[in-house]
mmCIF file of C-alpha atoms and ligand atoms in Angstrom:
data_model
loop_
_atom_site.group_PDB
_atom_site.id
_atom_site.type_symbol
_atom_site.label_atom_id
_atom_site.label_comp_id
_atom_site.label_asym_id
_atom_site.label_seq_id
_atom_site.Cartn_x
_atom_site.Cartn_y
_atom_site.Cartn_z
ATOM 1 C CA UNK N 1 136.079 101.175 109.414
ATOM 2 C CA UNK N 2 138.189 97.854 108.790
ATOM 3 C CA UNK N 3 136.312 95.862 106.184
ATOM 4 C CA UNK N 4 137.566 92.291 106.552
ATOM 5 C CA UNK N 5 135.971 88.800 105.707
ATOM 6 C CA UNK N 6 136.576 85.870 108.306
ATOM 7 C CA UNK N 7 139.038 83.766 107.408
ATOM 8 C CA UNK N 8 138.098 79.907 106.886
ATOM 9 C CA UNK N 9 140.179 79.096 110.003
ATOM 10 C CA UNK N 10 138.106 81.973 112.260
ATOM 11 C CA UNK N 11 134.478 80.005 111.301
ATOM 12 C CA UNK N 12 135.574 76.451 111.829
ATOM 13 C CA UNK N 13 133.729 74.940 114.290
ATOM 14 C CA UNK N 14 131.928 78.080 115.043
ATOM 15 C CA UNK N 15 128.564 79.200 115.601
ATOM 16 C CA UNK N 16 128.276 82.358 113.683
ATOM 17 C CA UNK N 17 125.338 84.787 113.897
ATOM 18 C CA UNK N 18 125.071 86.365 110.521
ATOM 19 C CA UNK N 19 122.835 89.301 109.285
ATOM 20 C CA UNK N 20 121.333 89.608 106.015
ATOM 21 C CA UNK N 21 118.770 91.233 104.323
ATOM 22 C CA UNK N 22 116.032 89.251 102.724
ATOM 23 C CA UNK N 23 113.741 91.971 101.853
ATOM 24 C CA UNK N 24 113.088 90.849 98.346
ATOM 25 C CA UNK N 25 109.667 92.088 96.693
ATOM 26 C CA UNK N 26 108.019 88.681 95.380
ATOM 27 C CA UNK N 27 107.506 90.508 91.797
ATOM 28 C CA UNK N 28 111.510 90.569 91.828
ATOM 29 C CA UNK N 29 111.770 87.267 89.603
ATOM 30 C CA UNK N 30 115.540 87.658 90.186
ATOM 31 C CA UNK N 31 115.767 87.870 93.536
ATOM 32 C CA UNK N 32 118.943 90.082 93.678
ATOM 33 C CA UNK N 33 119.139 90.371 97.024
ATOM 34 C CA UNK N 34 118.520 87.006 97.979
ATOM 35 C CA UNK N 35 121.130 85.896 95.603
ATOM 36 C CA UNK N 36 123.962 88.099 97.143
ATOM 37 C CA UNK N 37 123.740 86.551 100.270
ATOM 38 C CA UNK N 38 124.579 83.288 98.597
ATOM 39 C CA UNK N 39 128.610 83.194 98.198
ATOM 40 C CA UNK N 40 129.205 83.885 101.937
ATOM 41 C CA UNK N 41 126.731 81.124 103.138
ATOM 42 C CA UNK N 42 128.171 79.010 100.691
ATOM 43 C CA UNK N 43 131.805 79.966 102.118
ATOM 44 C CA UNK N 44 130.108 79.554 105.614
ATOM 45 C CA UNK N 45 129.159 75.819 104.898
ATOM 46 C CA UNK N 46 131.937 74.882 103.130
ATOM 47 C CA UNK N 47 134.706 75.888 105.611
ATOM 48 C CA UNK N 48 132.450 73.833 107.985
ATOM 49 C CA UNK N 49 130.826 76.566 110.570
ATOM 50 C CA UNK N 50 129.267 74.825 112.753
ATOM 51 C CA UNK N 51 125.754 76.326 112.980
ATOM 52 C CA UNK N 52 124.956 79.789 110.815
ATOM 53 C CA UNK N 53 122.030 81.572 112.717
ATOM 54 C CA UNK N 54 120.575 84.043 110.183
ATOM 55 C CA UNK N 55 119.127 87.293 111.552
ATOM 56 C CA UNK N 56 116.993 89.383 109.044
ATOM 57 C CA UNK N 57 114.431 91.717 108.983
ATOM 58 C CA UNK N 58 110.972 92.336 107.383
ATOM 59 C CA UNK N 59 109.047 95.814 106.167
ATOM 60 C CA UNK N 60 108.315 98.252 109.230
ATOM 61 C CA UNK N 61 106.199 96.645 112.139
ATOM 62 C CA UNK N 62 106.798 99.836 114.187
ATOM 63 C CA UNK N 63 104.531 101.809 112.147
ATOM 64 C CA UNK N 64 102.101 98.757 110.918
ATOM 65 C CA UNK N 65 98.857 99.097 113.051
ATOM 66 C CA UNK N 66 98.004 95.187 113.255
ATOM 67 C CA UNK N 67 101.470 95.055 115.226
ATOM 68 C CA UNK N 68 101.160 93.931 118.972
ATOM 69 C CA UNK N 69 103.138 92.855 121.703
ATOM 70 C CA UNK N 70 102.881 89.079 122.829
ATOM 71 C CA UNK N 71 104.772 86.180 123.898
ATOM 72 C CA UNK N 72 108.139 88.352 124.485
ATOM 73 C CA UNK N 73 107.928 90.130 121.112
ATOM 74 C CA UNK N 74 107.507 94.267 121.050
ATOM 75 C CA UNK N 75 105.662 94.337 117.642
ATOM 76 C CA UNK N 76 104.562 91.034 116.414
ATOM 77 C CA UNK N 77 102.938 91.106 113.320
ATOM 78 C CA UNK N 78 102.073 87.543 111.439
ATOM 79 C CA UNK N 79 102.222 89.722 107.947
ATOM 80 C CA UNK N 80 105.964 90.464 108.736
ATOM 81 C CA UNK N 81 106.824 86.744 110.030
ATOM 82 C CA UNK N 82 110.486 85.685 108.537
ATOM 83 C CA UNK N 83 108.222 81.684 108.121
ATOM 84 C CA UNK N 84 108.011 82.195 104.809
ATOM 85 C CA UNK N 85 111.767 82.411 104.512
ATOM 86 C CA UNK N 86 112.480 79.251 105.404
ATOM 87 C CA UNK N 87 111.898 77.248 102.260
ATOM 88 C CA UNK N 88 113.116 79.979 100.099
ATOM 89 C CA UNK N 89 116.205 79.590 102.128
ATOM 90 C CA UNK N 90 116.540 76.170 101.972
ATOM 91 C CA UNK N 91 116.269 75.732 98.100
ATOM 92 C CA UNK N 92 118.613 78.488 97.931
ATOM 93 C CA UNK N 93 121.333 77.362 100.182
ATOM 94 C CA UNK N 94 120.310 73.556 99.499
ATOM 95 C CA UNK N 95 120.923 73.125 103.085
ATOM 96 C CA UNK N 96 117.883 72.470 105.445
ATOM 97 C CA UNK N 97 116.866 75.437 107.504
ATOM 98 C CA UNK N 98 114.949 75.827 110.821
ATOM 99 C CA UNK N 99 113.117 78.654 111.652
ATOM 100 C CA UNK N 100 113.071 79.092 115.234
ATOM 101 C CA UNK N 101 109.961 81.213 115.442
ATOM 102 C CA UNK N 102 109.818 82.135 119.645
ATOM 103 C CA UNK N 103 110.785 85.494 121.283
ATOM 104 C CA UNK N 104 114.590 85.472 121.846
ATOM 105 C CA UNK N 105 113.977 86.381 125.190
ATOM 106 C CA UNK N 106 111.998 83.266 126.290
ATOM 107 C CA UNK N 107 112.822 80.388 128.363
ATOM 108 C CA UNK N 108 112.831 77.958 124.942
ATOM 109 C CA UNK N 109 115.653 80.346 123.504
ATOM 110 C CA UNK N 110 117.781 79.319 126.145
ATOM 111 C CA UNK N 111 117.082 75.572 126.070
ATOM 112 C CA UNK N 112 116.848 75.496 122.212
ATOM 113 C CA UNK N 113 120.313 77.093 122.122
ATOM 114 C CA UNK N 114 121.743 75.090 124.811
ATOM 115 C CA UNK N 115 121.607 71.944 122.924
ATOM 116 C CA UNK N 116 124.978 70.369 121.667
ATOM 117 C CA UNK N 117 123.542 69.571 118.140
ATOM 118 C CA UNK N 118 121.964 71.945 116.266
ATOM 119 C CA UNK N 119 120.982 72.343 112.579
ATOM 120 C CA UNK N 120 123.548 73.613 110.322
ATOM 121 C CA UNK N 121 120.794 76.930 109.664
ATOM 122 C CA UNK N 122 118.771 78.692 111.863
ATOM 123 C CA UNK N 123 116.835 81.500 110.662
ATOM 124 C CA UNK N 124 115.556 83.663 113.905
ATOM 125 C CA UNK N 125 112.132 86.080 113.539
ATOM 126 C CA UNK N 126 112.258 89.255 112.190
ATOM 127 C CA UNK N 127 114.629 91.304 114.154
ATOM 128 C CA UNK N 128 112.396 94.214 113.996
ATOM 129 C CA UNK N 129 109.881 92.738 116.089
ATOM 130 C CA UNK N 130 112.102 93.863 118.908
ATOM 131 C CA UNK N 131 112.339 97.536 120.060
ATOM 132 C CA UNK N 132 115.962 96.613 120.868
ATOM 133 C CA UNK N 133 116.744 96.180 117.353
ATOM 134 C CA UNK N 134 116.353 99.980 116.172
ATOM 135 C CA UNK N 135 117.445 101.444 119.690
ATOM 136 C CA UNK N 136 120.771 99.389 119.095
ATOM 137 C CA UNK N 137 120.148 98.509 122.931
ATOM 138 C CA UNK N 138 123.456 96.553 123.875
ATOM 139 C CA UNK N 139 121.092 94.070 126.212
ATOM 140 C CA UNK N 140 119.189 92.954 122.925
ATOM 141 C CA UNK N 141 122.532 92.263 121.057
ATOM 142 C CA UNK N 142 124.228 90.424 124.324
ATOM 143 C CA UNK N 143 121.304 87.989 124.646
ATOM 144 C CA UNK N 144 121.702 87.195 120.815
ATOM 145 C CA UNK N 145 125.534 86.844 121.313
ATOM 146 C CA UNK N 146 125.050 84.607 124.157
ATOM 147 C CA UNK N 147 124.377 82.066 120.908
ATOM 148 C CA UNK N 148 127.320 82.893 118.804
ATOM 149 C CA UNK N 149 130.983 82.524 118.641
ATOM 150 C CA UNK N 150 131.605 85.287 115.730
ATOM 151 C CA UNK N 151 129.409 87.648 113.813
ATOM 152 C CA UNK N 152 129.282 88.266 109.988
ATOM 153 C CA UNK N 153 127.609 91.513 108.674
ATOM 154 C CA UNK N 154 126.232 90.737 104.880
ATOM 155 C CA UNK N 155 123.482 93.530 105.180
ATOM 156 C CA UNK N 156 125.178 96.325 103.657
ATOM 157 C CA UNK N 157 121.441 97.642 102.646
ATOM 158 C CA UNK N 158 120.960 98.556 106.167
ATOM 159 C CA UNK N 159 124.665 100.124 106.727
ATOM 160 C CA UNK N 160 123.107 103.760 106.922
ATOM 161 C CA UNK N 161 121.139 102.721 109.924
ATOM 162 C CA UNK N 162 122.987 102.186 113.538
ATOM 163 C CA UNK N 163 120.898 98.888 114.569
ATOM 164 C CA UNK N 164 121.983 96.111 117.191
ATOM 165 C CA UNK N 165 122.461 93.649 114.484
ATOM 166 C CA UNK N 166 125.073 95.680 113.076
ATOM 167 C CA UNK N 167 126.765 97.556 115.916
ATOM 168 C CA UNK N 168 125.976 96.987 119.258
ATOM 169 C CA UNK N 169 126.636 93.516 118.495
ATOM 170 C CA UNK N 170 130.343 93.679 116.790
ATOM 171 C CA UNK N 171 131.007 95.520 120.543
ATOM 172 C CA UNK N 172 130.353 91.618 121.748
ATOM 173 C CA UNK N 173 131.765 89.399 119.010
ATOM 174 C CA UNK N 174 134.663 89.261 116.824
ATOM 175 C CA UNK N 175 133.240 90.266 113.747
ATOM 176 C CA UNK N 176 133.613 90.511 110.071
ATOM 177 C CA UNK N 177 131.530 91.435 106.449
ATOM 178 C CA UNK N 178 130.613 89.424 104.243
ATOM 179 C CA UNK N 179 131.348 88.975 100.350
ATOM 180 C CA UNK N 180 128.344 91.046 98.932
ATOM 181 C CA UNK N 181 129.010 93.720 101.749
ATOM 182 C CA UNK N 182 132.907 94.304 100.582
ATOM 183 C CA UNK N 183 131.432 93.848 96.839
ATOM 184 C CA UNK N 184 129.225 96.662 97.450
ATOM 185 C CA UNK N 185 131.795 99.145 98.945
ATOM 186 C CA UNK N 186 134.712 98.135 96.552
ATOM 187 C CA UNK N 187 132.386 98.665 93.140
ATOM 188 C CA UNK N 188 131.016 102.169 94.941
ATOM 189 C CA UNK N 189 134.214 102.972 95.993
ATOM 190 C CA UNK N 190 135.345 102.621 92.274
ATOM 191 C CA UNK N 191 132.068 104.573 90.638
ATOM 192 C CA UNK N 192 133.761 107.817 92.319
ATOM 193 C CA UNK N 193 136.776 107.015 91.494
ATOM 194 C CA UNK N 194 135.868 107.528 87.975
ATOM 195 C CA UNK N 195 132.494 109.663 87.958
ATOM 196 C CA UNK N 196 133.318 112.380 90.283
ATOM 197 C CA UNK N 197 132.008 114.810 87.565
ATOM 198 C CA UNK N 198 128.456 115.841 86.521
ATOM 199 C CA UNK N 199 126.688 114.156 88.874
ATOM 200 C CA UNK N 200 123.053 113.963 89.286
ATOM 201 C CA UNK N 201 120.789 112.036 92.111
ATOM 202 C CA UNK N 202 117.212 110.716 91.811
ATOM 203 C CA UNK N 203 115.517 110.128 94.112
ATOM 204 C CA UNK N 204 111.869 108.346 94.426
ATOM 205 C CA UNK N 205 110.173 106.205 96.660
ATOM 206 C CA UNK N 206 108.693 106.676 99.629
ATOM 207 C CA UNK N 207 110.690 106.375 102.782
ATOM 208 C CA UNK N 208 110.465 110.276 103.014
ATOM 209 C CA UNK N 209 112.425 110.512 106.623
ATOM 210 C CA UNK N 210 115.055 107.872 105.948
ATOM 211 C CA UNK N 211 115.812 109.599 102.506
ATOM 212 C CA UNK N 212 115.207 113.494 102.885
ATOM 213 C CA UNK N 213 118.592 113.757 105.255
ATOM 214 C CA UNK N 214 120.444 112.154 102.534
ATOM 215 C CA UNK N 215 119.553 113.724 99.928
ATOM 216 C CA UNK N 216 120.288 117.087 101.674
ATOM 217 C CA UNK N 217 123.625 115.495 102.124
ATOM 218 C CA UNK N 218 124.152 115.568 97.998
ATOM 219 C CA UNK N 219 123.646 119.201 97.618
ATOM 220 C CA UNK N 220 126.592 120.565 97.633
ATOM 221 C CA UNK N 221 128.449 117.531 95.752
ATOM 222 C CA UNK N 222 126.229 117.060 92.526
ATOM 223 C CA UNK N 223 125.030 119.031 90.037
ATOM 224 C CA UNK N 224 120.896 118.445 90.287
ATOM 225 C CA UNK N 225 118.965 116.479 92.286
ATOM 226 C CA UNK N 226 115.392 115.279 91.444
ATOM 227 C CA UNK N 227 113.131 114.555 92.920
ATOM 228 C CA UNK N 228 109.785 112.083 92.336
ATOM 229 C CA UNK N 229 107.806 109.222 93.438
ATOM 230 C CA UNK N 230 106.130 109.723 97.229
ATOM 231 C CA UNK N 231 108.701 112.232 98.575
ATOM 232 C CA UNK N 232 108.208 114.830 95.538
ATOM 233 C CA UNK N 233 104.461 114.573 97.248
ATOM 234 C CA UNK N 234 105.881 115.808 100.439
ATOM 235 C CA UNK N 235 108.420 118.573 98.699
ATOM 236 C CA UNK N 236 105.375 120.077 96.199
ATOM 237 C CA UNK N 237 103.273 120.468 99.508
ATOM 238 C CA UNK N 238 106.118 122.291 101.406
ATOM 239 C CA UNK N 239 105.938 124.633 98.561
ATOM 240 C CA UNK N 240 102.144 125.309 98.864
ATOM 241 C CA UNK N 241 100.731 123.191 96.111
ATOM 242 C CA UNK N 242 97.752 120.904 97.078
ATOM 243 C CA UNK N 243 98.585 117.149 97.216
ATOM 244 C CA UNK N 244 94.707 116.127 97.535
ATOM 245 C CA UNK N 245 94.729 112.491 98.843
ATOM 246 C CA UNK N 246 98.221 111.604 97.498
ATOM 247 C CA UNK N 247 100.914 109.918 100.270
ATOM 248 C CA UNK N 248 102.769 112.363 101.714
ATOM 249 C CA UNK N 249 104.935 112.912 105.029
ATOM 250 C CA UNK N 250 103.242 115.233 107.900
ATOM 251 C CA UNK N 251 106.895 115.951 109.291
ATOM 252 C CA UNK N 252 107.898 118.983 107.883
ATOM 253 C CA UNK N 253 111.052 119.112 105.751
ATOM 254 C CA UNK N 254 114.266 120.576 107.644
ATOM 255 C CA UNK N 255 114.859 124.037 106.285
ATOM 256 C CA UNK N 256 113.031 123.837 103.448
ATOM 257 C CA UNK N 257 112.730 127.994 102.877
ATOM 258 C CA UNK N 258 116.443 127.787 102.600
ATOM 259 C CA UNK N 259 116.789 125.058 99.671
ATOM 260 C CA UNK N 260 118.115 126.107 96.230
ATOM 261 C CA UNK N 261 115.100 125.002 94.202
ATOM 262 C CA UNK N 262 117.606 125.877 90.689
ATOM 263 C CA UNK N 263 119.547 122.625 92.282
ATOM 264 C CA UNK N 264 116.641 120.281 93.504
ATOM 265 C CA UNK N 265 114.482 119.886 90.835
ATOM 266 C CA UNK N 266 110.471 119.145 91.997
ATOM 267 C CA UNK N 267 108.269 117.799 88.823
ATOM 268 C CA UNK N 268 105.795 120.300 87.271
ATOM 269 C CA UNK N 269 103.133 117.401 86.484
ATOM 270 C CA UNK N 270 101.788 114.113 87.553
ATOM 271 C CA UNK N 271 99.490 111.617 86.932
ATOM 272 C CA UNK N 272 96.678 111.093 89.222
ATOM 273 C CA UNK N 273 93.978 109.109 90.188
ATOM 274 C CA UNK N 274 90.535 111.145 90.711
ATOM 275 C CA UNK N 275 87.492 110.955 92.763
ATOM 276 C CA UNK N 276 86.061 108.750 90.430
ATOM 277 C CA UNK N 277 88.451 106.235 89.645
ATOM 278 C CA UNK N 278 89.726 107.250 86.552
ATOM 279 C CA UNK N 279 93.152 108.732 85.546
ATOM 280 C CA UNK N 280 94.358 112.099 84.474
ATOM 281 C CA UNK N 281 97.308 114.173 83.540
ATOM 282 C CA UNK N 282 97.529 117.521 85.797
ATOM 283 C CA UNK N 283 100.234 120.460 86.303
ATOM 284 C CA UNK N 284 100.772 120.970 89.410
ATOM 285 C CA UNK N 285 98.850 123.918 89.937
ATOM 286 C CA UNK N 286 95.657 121.726 89.064
ATOM 287 C CA UNK N 287 95.218 118.463 91.717
ATOM 288 C CA UNK N 288 92.007 118.753 93.827
ATOM 289 C CA UNK N 289 91.530 117.854 97.137
ATOM 290 C CA UNK N 290 90.925 114.207 95.964
ATOM 291 C CA UNK N 291 93.231 113.490 93.747
ATOM 292 C CA UNK N 292 95.476 110.951 94.081
ATOM 293 C CA UNK N 293 99.120 111.992 92.654
ATOM 294 C CA UNK N 294 101.125 108.340 91.756
ATOM 295 C CA UNK N 295 103.398 109.157 88.538
ATOM 296 C CA UNK N 296 105.154 112.162 86.835
ATOM 297 C CA UNK N 297 103.335 113.101 84.312
ATOM 298 C CA UNK N 298 104.899 113.433 80.780
ATOM 299 C CA UNK N 299 106.688 116.899 80.745
ATOM 300 C CA UNK N 300 108.430 116.107 84.151
ATOM 301 C CA UNK N 301 109.661 112.508 82.605
ATOM 302 C CA UNK N 302 111.024 114.232 79.618
ATOM 303 C CA UNK N 303 112.610 116.759 81.698
ATOM 304 C CA UNK N 304 114.253 114.365 83.736
ATOM 305 C CA UNK N 305 115.440 112.578 80.900
ATOM 306 C CA UNK N 306 117.061 115.965 79.711
ATOM 307 C CA UNK N 307 119.075 116.198 83.169
ATOM 308 C CA UNK N 308 120.498 112.586 82.390
ATOM 309 C CA UNK N 309 121.300 113.412 78.863
ATOM 310 C CA UNK N 310 123.708 116.259 80.446
ATOM 311 C CA UNK N 311 125.170 114.445 83.192
ATOM 312 C CA UNK N 312 127.905 111.429 83.413
ATOM 313 C CA UNK N 313 127.010 109.892 86.277
ATOM 314 C CA UNK N 314 123.781 108.997 87.736
ATOM 315 C CA UNK N 315 122.593 107.698 90.905
ATOM 316 C CA UNK N 316 118.899 106.239 90.970
ATOM 317 C CA UNK N 317 117.078 104.926 94.226
ATOM 318 C CA UNK N 318 113.346 104.772 94.406
ATOM 319 C CA UNK N 319 110.366 104.357 91.861
ATOM 320 C CA UNK N 320 109.203 107.584 90.211
ATOM 321 C CA UNK N 321 105.636 105.985 90.597
ATOM 322 C CA UNK N 322 103.355 103.463 92.352
ATOM 323 C CA UNK N 323 105.097 100.861 90.111
ATOM 324 C CA UNK N 324 102.995 98.186 92.144
ATOM 325 C CA UNK N 325 100.298 99.471 89.357
ATOM 326 C CA UNK N 326 100.663 99.115 85.852
ATOM 327 C CA UNK N 327 99.189 102.350 85.245
ATOM 328 C CA UNK N 328 101.661 104.371 87.485
ATOM 329 C CA UNK N 329 104.790 102.612 86.543
ATOM 330 C CA UNK N 330 105.054 104.932 83.435
ATOM 331 C CA UNK N 331 108.049 107.454 84.406
ATOM 332 C CA UNK N 332 110.208 104.648 85.994
ATOM 333 C CA UNK N 333 109.852 102.517 82.900
ATOM 334 C CA UNK N 334 110.762 105.355 80.945
ATOM 335 C CA UNK N 335 113.651 106.205 82.945
ATOM 336 C CA UNK N 336 114.543 102.539 83.003
ATOM 337 C CA UNK N 337 113.971 102.280 79.290
ATOM 338 C CA UNK N 338 116.661 105.159 78.457
ATOM 339 C CA UNK N 339 119.221 103.674 80.726
ATOM 340 C CA UNK N 340 119.044 100.270 78.991
ATOM 341 C CA UNK N 341 120.099 101.941 75.890
ATOM 342 C CA UNK N 342 122.269 104.594 77.072
ATOM 343 C CA UNK N 343 126.193 102.689 77.013
ATOM 344 C CA UNK N 344 127.335 106.263 77.358
ATOM 345 C CA UNK N 345 126.799 107.560 81.132
ATOM 346 C CA UNK N 346 127.960 105.582 84.409
ATOM 347 C CA UNK N 347 124.755 104.766 86.946
ATOM 348 C CA UNK N 348 124.467 103.897 90.181
ATOM 349 C CA UNK N 349 120.558 101.955 90.688
ATOM 350 C CA UNK N 350 119.963 100.550 94.039
ATOM 351 C CA UNK N 351 116.876 100.085 96.550
ATOM 352 C CA UNK N 352 114.417 97.357 97.250
ATOM 353 C CA UNK N 353 111.756 98.626 94.786
ATOM 354 C CA UNK N 354 114.166 99.716 92.521
ATOM 355 C CA UNK N 355 115.347 96.299 92.010
ATOM 356 C CA UNK N 356 111.982 95.075 92.035
ATOM 357 C CA UNK N 357 110.948 97.331 89.018
ATOM 358 C CA UNK N 358 114.547 96.539 86.921
ATOM 359 C CA UNK N 359 113.313 92.909 87.203
ATOM 360 C CA UNK N 360 110.105 93.589 86.002
ATOM 361 C CA UNK N 361 110.865 96.248 83.420
ATOM 362 C CA UNK N 362 114.563 96.114 82.150
ATOM 363 C CA UNK N 363 115.843 93.003 83.510
ATOM 364 C CA UNK N 364 119.061 93.157 80.944
ATOM 365 C CA UNK N 365 120.348 96.256 83.216
ATOM 366 C CA UNK N 366 121.321 93.703 86.113
ATOM 367 C CA UNK N 367 123.988 92.972 83.120
ATOM 368 C CA UNK N 368 125.170 96.421 81.680
ATOM 369 C CA UNK N 369 128.510 97.434 82.033
ATOM 370 C CA UNK N 370 127.948 101.074 82.607
ATOM 371 C CA UNK N 371 125.591 100.493 85.543
ATOM 372 C CA UNK N 372 126.484 99.023 89.548
ATOM 373 C CA UNK N 373 123.348 97.934 90.439
ATOM 374 C CA UNK N 374 123.660 97.800 94.675
ATOM 375 C CA UNK N 375 121.925 95.736 97.057
ATOM 376 C CA UNK N 376 120.693 99.172 99.121
ATOM 377 C CA UNK N 377 119.003 102.044 98.480
ATOM 378 C CA UNK N 378 119.056 104.624 100.925
ATOM 379 C CA UNK N 379 122.461 102.926 102.105
ATOM 380 C CA UNK N 380 123.960 103.037 98.934
ATOM 381 C CA UNK N 381 123.060 106.712 98.931
ATOM 382 C CA UNK N 382 124.323 107.107 102.234
ATOM 383 C CA UNK N 383 127.609 105.508 101.481
ATOM 384 C CA UNK N 384 128.228 107.670 98.769
ATOM 385 C CA UNK N 385 127.505 110.661 100.157
ATOM 386 C CA UNK N 386 130.255 110.237 102.763
ATOM 387 C CA UNK N 387 132.697 109.110 100.141
ATOM 388 C CA UNK N 388 131.972 112.166 98.061
ATOM 389 C CA UNK N 389 134.135 115.140 98.039
ATOM 390 C CA UNK N 390 133.344 118.276 95.981
HETATM 391 P P1 ADP G 401 113.502 101.349 97.618
HETATM 392 O O1 ADP G 401 113.098 100.492 98.130
HETATM 393 O O2 ADP G 401 114.037 101.470 96.144
HETATM 394 O O3 ADP G 401 114.623 102.460 98.165
HETATM 395 P P2 ADP G 401 111.270 102.927 98.750
HETATM 396 O O4 ADP G 401 111.114 101.652 99.722
HETATM 397 O O5 ADP G 401 111.732 104.420 98.931
HETATM 398 O O6 ADP G 401 112.525 102.633 97.376
HETATM 399 O O7 ADP G 401 110.079 103.128 98.027
HETATM 400 C C1 ADP G 401 109.415 102.422 97.282
HETATM 401 C C2 ADP G 401 107.600 102.536 97.116
HETATM 402 O O8 ADP G 401 107.604 104.021 96.774
HETATM 403 C C3 ADP G 401 106.991 101.937 96.318
HETATM 404 O O9 ADP G 401 106.303 100.587 96.816
HETATM 405 C C4 ADP G 401 106.158 102.760 95.173
HETATM 406 O O10 ADP G 401 104.702 102.255 95.170
HETATM 407 C C5 ADP G 401 106.136 103.737 96.190
HETATM 408 N N1 ADP G 401 106.034 105.111 95.334
HETATM 409 C C6 ADP G 401 106.295 105.630 94.985
HETATM 410 N N2 ADP G 401 105.772 106.712 94.246
HETATM 411 C C7 ADP G 401 104.511 106.864 94.932
HETATM 412 C C8 ADP G 401 103.587 107.460 95.236
HETATM 413 N N3 ADP G 401 103.190 108.932 94.412
HETATM 414 N N4 ADP G 401 102.563 107.498 95.713
HETATM 415 C C9 ADP G 401 102.805 106.440 96.542
HETATM 416 N N5 ADP G 401 103.477 105.754 96.460
HETATM 417 C C10 ADP G 401 104.337 105.749 95.743
HETATM 418 MG MG1 MG G 402 111.349 99.925 99.844
#
């Protein structure tokens, strides 16, 4: 892949379509992902791009029961509308932002974009409101491409998925990458050169389907894979343990019986919420049908930290528990505390809620020299798994 930034002359006077990742939690006071888009947007404004059309996504409308087909959107969902970003972006980029709330398949779209004079920055509605996005549909991309002269991909965190706004569209317009995308690639490549040995991968969070496949790619490339968070529930359930009312994925884990569990390390105890609404610490084998597993137990936390101590290079994506509730953020917080005080090992951390937990629990990590914080979670793991040779 030829990763190129556009030059000033390639964007001057042009209508630039840019794919961003705006998924930034309200509790991420640092807004790491939003800030990471700023350099490219400033570059476009300064070098007189005529209009900047922002494409982005929010959440997963296809798996939300409140999404419905309306007004030429396939999956409209008020809660996942990007309209809230109009004010945020306009403050961040110090320029007025217009939010175009209609579908790209509406007559209003043609009419609006046919006008001679357009605002400097236009934000389109959530790209995942269209089935064409996830299907990498060329006709969907064609519709978007009619309003731009060039395309810039500044959404590193989506690079592990082939979607219309990072793949199909590049077949239709001269395409480039943004500053942050290139910075991610440069930093991740640098980390790999220095830290090929004694790698461990820690994966938590909730996107089981997304992440299991990527985790498997590390089996021959790392010493251990530690699994926590919601993902661990699916694994221990597959191993025959009760998980009660915990979050898990119905989909079977591919080739589960062939996995090497000397390498894949599963939790041995948990902090659960029981049917009376009280919290309890339980071993794997003691989970009851009404319990909800929401955090790792103390033995597992200690075990995970011991694995970290034995390694030199640690990749971590996904919170180890339900961090939205303070009672269940202990595992995530303990690991962050360890990292915060460790100057000896190399760390690469990334992911939406992972950034959020760093911002809330240990913000000094953003500035720590031996830690690279990536805007991508699944994307970061995917990129590294492709590049690592063992
Ligand atoms: P990231 O964005 O960092 O890649 P994910 O999106 O995969 O992470 O998952 C983050 C979410 O996982 C958080 O909102 C957190 O509450 C949830 N989570 C972690 N552990 C559990 C658990 N045991 N039960 C339910 N949800 C969990
Ligand atoms: Mg997330």
